[in-house]
Structure formats: structure tokens, C-alpha cells
Amino acid sequence: MNVEISGLALTLFDGQVESTQSMIRILGLSATLPNYLDVAAFLHVNPYIGLFFFDSRFRPVPLGQTFVGIKTTNKIQQIHDMEEVCYSKVLQQIKAGHQVMVFVHARNATVRTAFGLIEIAKNRGEIGFFQPDQGSDYGQCEKQVKQKKHIL
């Protein structure tokens, strides 16, 4: 395959459909994947019969993409610079009243990036921009969430 897929969360279900008793495989990708044909080839899926994909036409709100170049060759400095730029872009969108979703390239970068952005917000005294509005029913909702043992 032309691209590494280790950072993607793959969900795979193998089983039988009761009405037909035929074997099926359903694969759901949790990220927008421009090379879905490579993934299909890797999984030996016939692209004309067994491959279904949903591109940007199926999104109720289109995704925006921002590409940023980081010039330093020092790996630690690269991570720091990317977090700074990411934070700046996220805060800009939040202040404009938009919701923001940050995609990262690897699963282990998710938590690291989130904590990095939180740390920057705390250090700059801007954490309030990232806290939810506490409307009249906030306390009741918070109590219900704390009572749940498992949240899916």
C-alpha cells in the first residue's frame, strides 16, 4: 500500500448476515481518507462491487483544511511550532464562533496534542475560550454524565 495506515482507527466486523447466511466484512474508517482505493486494494476488496465511500458531498458541514510549513529540522522544535500554529488557528476559529476539530496523523498524537493545546491556553490565560457555556441545564447534565459508568 502507498501510505501507512497505522494512525487510522479501523473498525472491522466479520460475521454472518442471518437472512442470507453469507459472510460479510464491514470496514469503517474514522478519518477522511483520500486514498481509499489503496486501502481497498490492501484489503483485497473489489472496487466495483464491494467498495463504498462517502466524499465531501455527504458532509452537512464541509471540512476546511489548512496547510502550514514548519522549517526547523529539530524534531522537538517541530512539535512545539506545530502546536503553536495549531493553537493560533484553533483559537481564531473559536473566537469567530465556530466549532473546531483537529485531525492528527497518529493515534498517540491525539492526547499529546490535546494536552499541548490545553497547556498553551492555560499559560496564556485563554482557557475560558475552550470551556463550555454553562446554561440553565448544565448542572443536571453534568450530574447525569457522572452517574454513567460507560460512555460510548
Coordinates of N, CA and C in Angstrom, one line a residue:
M1 N 0.9 -1.2 0.0 CA 0.0 0.0 0.0 C 0.9 1.2 0.0
N2 N 0.4 2.3 -0.6 CA 1.2 3.5 -0.8 C 1.3 4.4 0.5
V3 N 0.5 4.2 1.5 CA 0.5 5.0 2.6 C 0.4 4.2 3.9
E4 N 1.0 4.7 4.9 CA 1.0 4.0 6.2 C -0.4 4.3 6.8
I5 N -1.1 3.2 7.3 CA -2.4 3.4 7.9 C -2.4 3.1 9.4
S6 N -1.2 3.0 10.0 CA -1.2 2.7 11.4 C -1.8 3.7 12.3
G7 N -1.9 5.0 11.8 CA -2.5 6.0 12.6 C -4.0 6.1 12.6
L8 N -4.6 5.4 11.6 CA -6.0 5.4 11.5 C -6.7 4.4 12.4
A9 N -7.8 4.8 12.9 CA -8.6 3.8 13.7 C -9.5 3.0 12.8
L10 N -9.3 1.8 12.7 CA -10.0 0.9 11.8 C -11.0 0.1 12.7
T11 N -12.2 0.0 12.2 CA -13.2 -0.9 12.9 C -13.6 -1.9 11.9
L12 N -13.5 -3.2 12.3 CA -13.7 -4.3 11.4 C -14.7 -5.2 12.0
F13 N -15.8 -5.6 11.3 CA -16.8 -6.5 11.7 C -16.8 -7.7 10.7
D14 N -16.5 -8.9 11.2 CA -16.7 -10.1 10.4 C -17.8 -10.9 11.0
G15 N -18.8 -11.3 10.2 CA -19.9 -12.1 10.7 C -20.8 -12.6 9.6
Q16 N -21.9 -13.2 10.0 CA -22.8 -13.7 9.1 C -24.1 -12.9 9.2
V17 N -24.7 -12.6 8.0 CA -26.0 -12.0 8.0 C -27.0 -13.1 8.1
E18 N -27.9 -12.9 9.1 CA -28.8 -14.0 9.4 C -29.7 -14.3 8.2
S19 N -30.2 -13.3 7.4 CA -31.2 -13.6 6.4 C -30.5 -14.4 5.2
T20 N -29.3 -14.1 4.9 CA -28.6 -14.8 3.8 C -27.6 -15.8 4.2
Q21 N -27.2 -15.8 5.4 CA -26.1 -16.7 5.9 C -24.8 -16.6 5.1
S22 N -24.6 -15.4 4.5 CA -23.4 -15.2 3.8 C -22.4 -14.4 4.6
M23 N -21.1 -14.7 4.4 CA -20.1 -14.0 5.2 C -20.0 -12.5 4.7
I24 N -19.9 -11.6 5.6 CA -19.7 -10.2 5.2 C -18.5 -9.6 6.0
R25 N -18.0 -8.5 5.5 CA -17.0 -7.8 6.2 C -17.3 -6.3 6.0
I26 N -17.4 -5.6 7.1 CA -17.7 -4.2 7.0 C -16.5 -3.5 7.7
L27 N -15.9 -2.5 7.0 CA -14.8 -1.8 7.5 C -15.1 -0.3 7.5
G28 N -15.0 0.3 8.7 CA -15.3 1.7 8.8 C -14.0 2.4 9.1
L29 N -13.7 3.5 8.4 CA -12.5 4.3 8.6 C -12.9 5.5 9.4
S30 N -12.2 5.9 10.4 CA -12.6 7.0 11.2 C -12.1 8.3 10.8
A31 N -11.3 8.3 9.7 CA -10.8 9.6 9.2 C -11.1 9.8 7.7
T32 N -11.1 11.0 7.3 CA -11.3 11.3 5.9 C -10.1 10.8 5.2
L33 N -10.2 9.9 4.2 CA -9.1 9.2 3.6 C -9.1 9.4 2.1
P34 N -8.2 10.1 1.6 CA -8.1 10.4 0.2 C -7.7 9.2 -0.7
N35 N -7.0 8.2 0.0 CA -6.6 7.1 -0.8 C -7.3 5.8 -0.5
Y36 N -8.6 5.9 -0.4 CA -9.5 4.8 -0.1 C -9.3 3.6 -1.1
L37 N -8.9 3.9 -2.3 CA -8.7 2.8 -3.3 C -7.4 2.0 -2.9
D38 N -6.4 2.6 -2.3 CA -5.2 1.9 -1.8 C -5.6 1.0 -0.7
V39 N -6.5 1.5 0.2 CA -6.9 0.7 1.4 C -7.8 -0.5 0.8
A40 N -8.6 -0.3 -0.1 CA -9.4 -1.4 -0.7 C -8.5 -2.4 -1.3
A41 N -7.5 -2.0 -2.1 CA -6.6 -2.9 -2.7 C -5.8 -3.7 -1.6
F42 N -5.4 -3.1 -0.5 CA -4.7 -3.7 0.6 C -5.6 -4.8 1.2
L43 N -6.9 -4.6 1.3 CA -7.9 -5.5 1.9 C -8.5 -6.5 0.9
H44 N -8.0 -6.4 -0.4 CA -8.5 -7.3 -1.4 C -10.0 -7.1 -1.7
V45 N -10.5 -5.9 -1.7 CA -11.9 -5.6 -2.0 C -12.0 -5.2 -3.4
N46 N -13.0 -5.8 -4.1 CA -13.3 -5.4 -5.5 C -13.9 -4.0 -5.5
P47 N -13.1 -3.0 -6.1 CA -13.6 -1.6 -6.1 C -14.9 -1.4 -6.8
Y48 N -15.3 -2.3 -7.7 CA -16.5 -2.1 -8.5 C -17.8 -2.7 -7.8
I49 N -17.5 -3.6 -6.9 CA -18.7 -4.3 -6.2 C -18.8 -4.0 -4.7
G50 N -17.7 -4.1 -4.0 CA -17.7 -4.1 -2.6 C -17.2 -2.9 -1.9
L51 N -16.9 -1.8 -2.7 CA -16.3 -0.6 -2.1 C -17.3 0.5 -2.1
F52 N -17.6 1.1 -1.0 CA -18.5 2.3 -0.9 C -17.7 3.4 -0.1
F53 N -17.8 4.6 -0.6 CA -17.1 5.7 0.0 C -18.0 6.9 0.0
F54 N -17.8 7.8 0.9 CA -18.6 9.0 1.1 C -17.7 10.1 1.1
D55 N -17.7 10.9 0.1 CA -16.8 12.1 0.0 C -17.5 13.3 0.6
S56 N -16.9 14.5 0.3 CA -17.3 15.7 0.9 C -18.8 16.1 0.5
R57 N -19.3 15.5 -0.5 CA -20.7 15.8 -0.8 C -21.7 15.3 0.2
F58 N -21.3 14.4 1.1 CA -22.1 13.8 2.1 C -22.0 14.4 3.4
R59 N -21.2 15.5 3.5 CA -20.9 16.1 4.8 C -21.9 17.3 4.9
P60 N -22.7 17.4 6.0 CA -23.6 18.5 6.2 C -22.8 19.9 6.4
V61 N -21.6 19.8 6.9 CA -20.8 20.9 7.1 C -19.4 20.6 6.5
P62 N -19.0 21.3 5.4 CA -17.7 20.9 4.8 C -16.5 21.1 5.7
L63 N -15.5 20.3 5.6 CA -14.3 20.4 6.3 C -13.4 21.4 5.6
G64 N -12.7 22.3 6.5 CA -11.7 23.2 5.9 C -10.4 22.6 6.2
Q65 N -9.4 22.8 5.4 CA -8.1 22.3 5.6 C -7.1 23.5 5.6
T66 N -6.1 23.5 6.5 CA -5.1 24.5 6.5 C -3.8 23.7 6.5
F67 N -2.9 24.1 5.5 CA -1.6 23.5 5.5 C -0.5 24.6 5.9
V68 N 0.3 24.1 6.8 CA 1.3 25.0 7.4 C 2.7 24.4 7.2
G69 N 3.7 25.1 6.8 CA 5.0 24.6 6.7 C 5.9 25.0 7.9
I70 N 6.5 24.0 8.5 CA 7.4 24.2 9.6 C 8.8 24.0 9.1
K71 N 9.7 25.0 9.3 CA 11.0 24.9 8.7 C 12.1 24.2 9.5
T72 N 12.0 24.2 10.8 CA 13.1 23.7 11.6 C 13.3 22.2 11.4
T73 N 14.5 21.7 11.6 CA 14.7 20.3 11.4 C 14.8 19.6 12.8
N74 N 14.8 20.3 13.8 CA 14.8 19.7 15.2 C 13.4 19.2 15.5
K75 N 13.3 17.9 15.7 CA 12.0 17.2 15.9 C 11.2 17.8 17.1
I76 N 11.8 18.1 18.2 CA 11.1 18.7 19.3 C 10.6 20.1 19.0
Q77 N 11.4 20.9 18.3 CA 11.0 22.2 17.9 C 9.9 22.2 16.9
Q78 N 9.9 21.1 16.0 CA 8.8 21.0 15.1 C 7.5 20.8 15.8
I79 N 7.5 19.9 16.8 CA 6.3 19.6 17.5 C 5.8 20.9 18.2
H80 N 6.7 21.6 18.8 CA 6.4 22.8 19.5 C 5.8 23.8 18.6
D81 N 6.4 24.0 17.4 CA 6.0 25.0 16.4 C 4.6 24.6 15.9
M82 N 4.4 23.3 15.6 CA 3.1 22.9 15.1 C 2.0 23.1 16.1
E83 N 2.3 22.9 17.4 CA 1.3 23.1 18.4 C 1.0 24.6 18.5
E84 N 2.0 25.5 18.4 CA 1.8 26.9 18.5 C 0.9 27.4 17.3
V85 N 1.2 26.9 16.1 CA 0.4 27.3 14.9 C -1.0 26.7 15.1
C86 N -1.1 25.5 15.5 CA -2.4 24.8 15.6 C -3.3 25.6 16.6
Y87 N -2.7 25.9 17.8 CA -3.4 26.7 18.8 C -3.9 28.0 18.2
S88 N -3.1 28.7 17.5 CA -3.4 30.0 17.0 C -4.6 29.9 16.0
K89 N -4.6 28.9 15.2 CA -5.7 28.6 14.2 C -7.0 28.2 14.9
V90 N -6.8 27.3 15.9 CA -8.0 26.9 16.7 C -8.6 28.1 17.4
L91 N -7.8 28.9 18.1 CA -8.4 30.0 18.8 C -9.0 31.0 17.9
Q92 N -8.5 31.2 16.8 CA -9.1 32.1 15.8 C -10.5 31.7 15.4
Q93 N -10.6 30.4 15.2 CA -11.9 29.8 14.8 C -12.9 29.9 16.0
I94 N -12.4 29.5 17.2 CA -13.3 29.6 18.4 C -13.8 31.0 18.6
K95 N -12.9 32.0 18.5 CA -13.3 33.4 18.7 C -14.3 33.8 17.6
A96 N -14.3 33.2 16.4 CA -15.3 33.5 15.4 C -16.6 32.8 15.6
G97 N -16.7 32.0 16.6 CA -17.9 31.3 16.9 C -18.1 29.9 16.2
H98 N -17.0 29.4 15.7 CA -17.0 28.1 15.0 C -16.6 27.0 15.9
Q99 N -17.1 25.8 15.6 CA -16.6 24.6 16.3 C -15.3 24.1 15.5
V100 N -14.4 23.5 16.2 CA -13.1 23.1 15.6 C -12.9 21.6 15.9
M101 N -12.4 20.9 14.9 CA -11.9 19.5 15.1 C -10.5 19.5 14.5
V102 N -9.6 19.0 15.3 CA -8.2 18.9 14.9 C -7.9 17.4 14.6
F103 N -7.4 17.2 13.4 CA -7.0 15.8 13.0 C -5.5 15.7 13.1
V104 N -5.1 14.6 13.7 CA -3.6 14.3 13.8 C -3.3 13.1 13.0
H105 N -2.0 12.9 12.8 CA -1.6 11.8 11.9 C -1.4 10.4 12.6
A106 N -1.3 10.4 13.9 CA -1.2 9.2 14.6 C -2.0 9.2 15.8
R107 N -2.5 8.0 16.2 CA -3.3 7.9 17.4 C -2.7 8.4 18.6
N108 N -1.4 8.1 18.8 CA -0.7 8.5 20.0 C -0.5 10.1 20.0
A109 N -0.7 10.7 18.9 CA -0.5 12.2 18.9 C -1.8 12.9 19.4
T110 N -2.9 12.2 19.4 CA -4.2 12.8 19.8 C -4.1 13.4 21.2
V111 N -3.8 12.5 22.2 CA -3.7 13.0 23.6 C -2.6 14.0 23.8
R112 N -1.5 13.8 23.2 CA -0.3 14.7 23.3 C -0.7 16.1 22.8
T113 N -1.4 16.1 21.6 CA -1.8 17.4 21.0 C -2.8 18.1 21.9
A114 N -3.8 17.3 22.3 CA -4.9 17.9 23.2 C -4.3 18.5 24.5
F115 N -3.4 17.8 25.1 CA -2.8 18.3 26.3 C -1.9 19.5 26.0
G116 N -1.2 19.5 24.9 CA -0.4 20.6 24.5 C -1.2 21.9 24.3
L117 N -2.4 21.7 23.6 CA -3.2 22.9 23.4 C -3.8 23.4 24.7
I118 N -4.2 22.5 25.6 CA -4.7 22.9 26.9 C -3.6 23.7 27.6
E119 N -2.4 23.2 27.6 CA -1.3 23.9 28.3 C -1.1 25.3 27.8
I120 N -1.1 25.4 26.5 CA -0.9 26.7 25.9 C -2.0 27.7 26.3
A121 N -3.2 27.2 26.3 CA -4.4 28.0 26.7 C -4.3 28.5 28.2
K122 N -3.8 27.5 29.0 CA -3.7 27.9 30.5 C -2.6 28.9 30.6
N123 N -1.4 28.7 30.0 CA -0.3 29.6 30.1 C -0.6 31.0 29.6
R124 N -1.5 31.1 28.7 CA -1.9 32.4 28.1 C -3.1 33.0 28.7
G125 N -3.7 32.3 29.7 CA -4.9 32.8 30.4 C -6.1 32.8 29.5
E126 N -6.1 31.9 28.5 CA -7.2 31.8 27.5 C -8.1 30.5 27.6
I127 N -7.9 29.8 28.7 CA -8.6 28.6 28.8 C -10.2 28.7 28.8
G128 N -10.6 29.9 29.2 CA -12.1 30.2 29.2 C -12.7 30.0 27.8
F129 N -11.9 30.3 26.7 CA -12.5 30.1 25.4 C -12.8 28.7 25.1
F130 N -12.3 27.8 25.8 CA -12.4 26.3 25.5 C -13.4 25.6 26.5
Q131 N -13.9 26.4 27.4 CA -14.8 25.8 28.4 C -16.2 25.9 27.9
P132 N -17.1 24.9 28.1 CA -18.5 25.0 27.6 C -19.3 26.1 28.3
D133 N -20.3 26.6 27.6 CA -21.2 27.5 28.2 C -22.0 26.8 29.2
Q134 N -22.2 27.3 30.4 CA -23.0 26.7 31.5 C -24.4 27.2 31.5
G135 N -25.2 26.7 30.7 CA -26.6 27.2 30.6 C -27.4 26.6 31.8
S136 N -28.7 26.9 31.8 CA -29.5 26.5 33.0 C -29.5 25.0 33.3
D137 N -29.4 24.2 32.3 CA -29.4 22.8 32.5 C -28.1 22.1 32.6
Y138 N -27.0 22.9 32.7 CA -25.7 22.3 32.7 C -25.4 21.4 33.9
G139 N -25.8 21.9 35.1 CA -25.6 21.1 36.3 C -26.3 19.8 36.3
Q140 N -27.5 19.7 35.8 CA -28.3 18.5 35.7 C -27.6 17.5 34.7
C141 N -27.1 18.0 33.5 CA -26.5 17.2 32.6 C -25.1 16.7 33.1
E142 N -24.4 17.5 33.8 CA -23.1 17.1 34.4 C -23.4 16.0 35.4
K143 N -24.4 16.1 36.2 CA -24.8 15.0 37.2 C -25.1 13.7 36.5
Q144 N -25.8 13.8 35.4 CA -26.2 12.6 34.7 C -25.0 11.9 34.1
V145 N -24.1 12.7 33.6 CA -22.8 12.1 33.0 C -22.0 11.4 34.0
K146 N -21.9 12.0 35.2 CA -21.1 11.4 36.3 C -21.7 10.1 36.8
Q147 N -23.0 10.0 36.6 CA -23.7 8.7 37.1 C -23.5 7.6 36.1
K148 N -23.1 7.9 34.9 CA -23.0 6.8 33.9 C -21.6 6.1 34.1
K149 N -21.7 4.8 34.0 CA -20.4 4.0 34.2 C -19.6 4.0 32.9
H150 N -20.3 3.8 31.8 CA -19.7 3.7 30.5 C -20.3 4.7 29.5
I151 N -19.5 5.5 28.9 CA -19.9 6.4 27.9 C -19.3 5.9 26.6
L152 N -20.1 5.7 25.6 CA -19.6 5.2 24.3 C -19.4 6.4 23.4

